[in-house]
Amino acid sequence: MTIRILLALLVLASPAIAAADDSAAPARDRSTRAVRKSGAITVDGHLDDAGWRDVPVASDFWQRSPKEGAPPGHATEFQIAYDDRALYVAVRAHDDQPDAIRRLLHRRDQESSADWVGVMIDSYHDRRTAFGFALNAAGVQRDVLMYDDTSEDGSWDAVWAGASAVDARGWTAEFRIPLGQLRFAEDDQPWGVQVMRFVGRTGEQDMWSPSPRNEPGFVSRFGALEGVRGLRGGRRIELLPYVTGGLGRAPHDAGDPFHDAVDPRIGVGLDAKLGLTSAVTAAVTINPDFGQVEADPSQVNLTANETYFAEKRPFFVEGTEIFQVGLGQGDGPGSTDTLFYSRRIGAAPYGDIDGVYTEVPTGTTIYGAAKISGKTAGGWSFGVLDAVTAEERAAAVDEAGQRRHAVVEPLTNYGLVRLKKDLRAGATTVGAAVTSVTRRLDGTGLEDELHDQAVTGGLQLSHRFRDDTWNLGVRTFGSWVHGSADAITATQTDFRHLYQRPDADHLAVDPTRTSLSGAGVVWDLGKVGGKHWRYGVGGDVRTAGFEANDLGFHGPVDGAVQFAYGSYQDNEPGDDVLSWRVNTNAWVYGNTAPELFGYGGNVNGHVQFTSFWDVFGGVGLDNNMIDAGGTRGGPALRTDPVGHVFGGVSSDGRKRVSFSANFGLHRNWAADDWNSGFEGGLNVQARSNIEVFVGPTFATGATHDQFVEEAVDDAGASHYVFGRIEQNTAALTVRGAWTFTPHLSLQFYAQPFVATGAYRELKQAGATRAAAHDARYLPYRADQLTRMDDVYFVDQDRDGAPEYAFGVPDFDVREVRSTFVLRWEFRPGSSAFVIWSHGQSDSVTDGRFALGRDLAALVRAPSDDVVMVKANYWLGL
């Protein structure tokens, strides 16, 4: 885990390399001294100012890779000074080949294989939290916030100044970090500090305070910064007002009373931060603007599960580490589960309206949001977040020309309170969280669809022991939702809960209930340190009534999962291999009845060569037995084993041209199903300031038991319709950046996307738990199905009168999304943007995959275009 943090700062996305023998682990007693500057310091990258003359110099760096513990290939030195307003850091990176120093010019916060130096400050001195600042040899900035010792928040952006310069002795970097960007106790205690260097052409990583890879912890291994005295945080005020203006153009019908061919778009808003103390900060946003946020990737979701999208809006991603309340484990399904999913705030309205012409908001207006976070001298971290979103109304005009309105989203308040306490110098952490959602539903027409109140809570324990080589983690959580009887019945019968399943003896729908509650626990115990071996066990149990999706995110509940894992790694470099590891995982899962649903496992491995190429791969088997939600609320569906093969390769990211390629194959022998996918990426550093990425993806396959819909016949009986789907998906992601200076850049993003699905062998569920998969379904005969337009009519008894119908499920979706952003940071913290976003989309009920035809249709599809100008101005008071 520690390598991910190091690379986040040094900006090289490569796996861990090299580790020394445990017996040779270096001591943790590094110390240096900061002094008040006695002369002027101009941050220009040249370390010749009078203010540096009497500042102590620290050196004696330690090589972390590729040969851990060996002397660094080049010497590195640093100095730290301060005054009442800022911390100053100077770094001298010696290099006997200054012409070989990699000076890549790119946008701020981007990963690259340039030469970098970074400084990390644990100003709380809690050995858990650090503020990181990095400069590359071209003067590009990057910052990162560390929390919980080994976790990172790369979205954190501070306002600071830095500059770099190359000379005959190597290169230098100079930092000015305002004290207002740090959080610290006013007690003159030492701070923690780490200084790191990355040499781009060799991949060497050097650190001032040693941090062996085989030992867990990162911030806890910082050295001590003595001499910081007499600092008082005071009340810090930061204001960031913004203004936007632009035009939007969309397909327009002359009879549409709601939209013009071109619509003006104007916005004004404010972000503000107030330092209540040196360790506590309040942040407020009023009418936030998210105009320059990159679009979510296109995809077609054929499951009943909601798609998770990462948060990209600045207010909700910056410095929110205290607000993270994750419930997930690993990197598979459920890994993104959380009690706080900030994209609920301001999401698309829940309701809709029908009409010939309609006007429905695409998002919910956020009136305002505020958060307060900080840390007390006693080691308590806390965070409070509150947001209010508007009641949204939609309008429609019917065929008679009559206009009507409807509420599609109620006035809503969202809240979150988070507490954490560090014990044993951060080796043990306890915490708690509470979320709440309150909606004003009276008179909206949504009383029977939404909860008027929703509350969740959780407790956590993280405990490292045996010299930090073992870790125990426990998270318990619960939920309570309230609403009308119809709203709670809808929750009980939702796909996540399935109280109505006829074969679930431990569940039953209660149509009189006006509230629902549930709980769960997630735990893991494992060996996380040591030279070679890692292993552990864990589990996840959730009751059927657990519901946190009003402000959180999770999939189906009523589940119990137990798992075990083990791995062996060797990080000692050889002649050809830098590092390698082999992992194995096993799991078993079911529900709380209890009922066994299946079990499985996999074996995978990874190798990094001395050429910095990487190869990984693995095989696995899921012995699936029962899918409780296979019929979306009917009886559970028996399933069959599925085998997996996956792998990939990536080239040396230091080269001007690098690539990666991954593949996956899945096979269900009993049903003759197969699915495969490929994802590639080509990165070209055309010049030191021009970079282009092209990433194609393609997936194809056939699945015999794809759910279509639940159709109800004239007698009220349900028929669960399935089909064999032949699905193809193709996409191409293109990103480009042309960086003129460290503060002026042009970025481009585009993604054309085509997805088709052709359904064959339509059938309805029969004996859903039959051992033979063909016996689980009743195929429709040719004389039972009649297609009219986009509807299938089913004449079950073939008497000439259809008993029920369902929609034609075939699809062909074509989309393209693109964004151009010109960004100019004209002063620290203040920026101007010119943004053009473009979108085209089209869909038909034709499941045949013909890429040429689909791309031609996409070119002809109607387009939406938005051109915006935005400017913000940072004021530090």
Short mmCIF file of C-alpha atoms in Angstrom, two decimals, residues 6 9-10 30 32 58 61-62 76-80 89-92 116-121 133 175 192-198 205-210 218 222-223:
data_model
loop_
_atom_site.label_atom_id
_atom_site.label_comp_id
_atom_site.label_asym_id
_atom_site.label_seq_id
_atom_site.Cartn_x
_atom_site.Cartn_y
_atom_site.Cartn_z
CA LEU A 6 4.80 7.29 -2.79
CA LEU A 9 3.43 12.08 -4.97
CA LEU A 10 6.34 11.16 -7.21
CA ARG A 30 15.86 10.86 11.33
CA THR A 32 16.29 17.88 10.95
CA ALA A 58 19.78 17.78 5.55
CA PHE A 61 19.08 10.04 1.48
CA TRP A 62 18.16 6.35 1.32
CA THR A 76 20.00 15.07 -2.61
CA GLU A 77 19.87 17.86 0.00
CA PHE A 78 17.11 20.01 1.44
CA GLN A 79 16.54 22.97 3.76
CA ILE A 80 13.43 24.16 5.60
CA VAL A 89 11.53 24.30 1.40
CA ALA A 90 14.59 24.17 -0.87
CA VAL A 91 15.76 20.95 -2.52
CA ARG A 92 19.03 20.46 -4.40
CA TRP A 116 10.32 14.91 -9.28
CA VAL A 117 11.01 16.00 -5.74
CA GLY A 118 8.38 16.12 -3.05
CA VAL A 119 8.00 17.18 0.55
CA MET A 120 5.36 15.83 2.93
CA ILE A 121 4.49 17.56 6.20
CA PHE A 133 3.67 18.93 -2.25
CA PHE A 175 8.49 25.69 -2.32
CA GLY A 192 6.82 15.00 10.90
CA VAL A 193 8.58 15.45 7.55
CA GLN A 194 9.52 13.33 4.54
CA VAL A 195 11.41 14.45 1.43
CA MET A 196 11.51 12.21 -1.64
CA ARG A 197 13.08 12.21 -5.06
CA PHE A 198 12.33 10.35 -8.26
CA GLN A 205 13.24 6.43 -5.82
CA ASP A 206 15.08 8.00 -2.88
CA MET A 207 13.75 9.05 0.51
CA TRP A 208 15.22 11.02 3.37
CA SER A 209 13.52 9.04 6.15
CA PRO A 210 13.74 5.30 5.32
CA PHE A 218 4.02 5.45 5.59
CA PHE A 222 8.46 10.21 8.71
CA GLY A 223 11.44 11.88 10.33
#
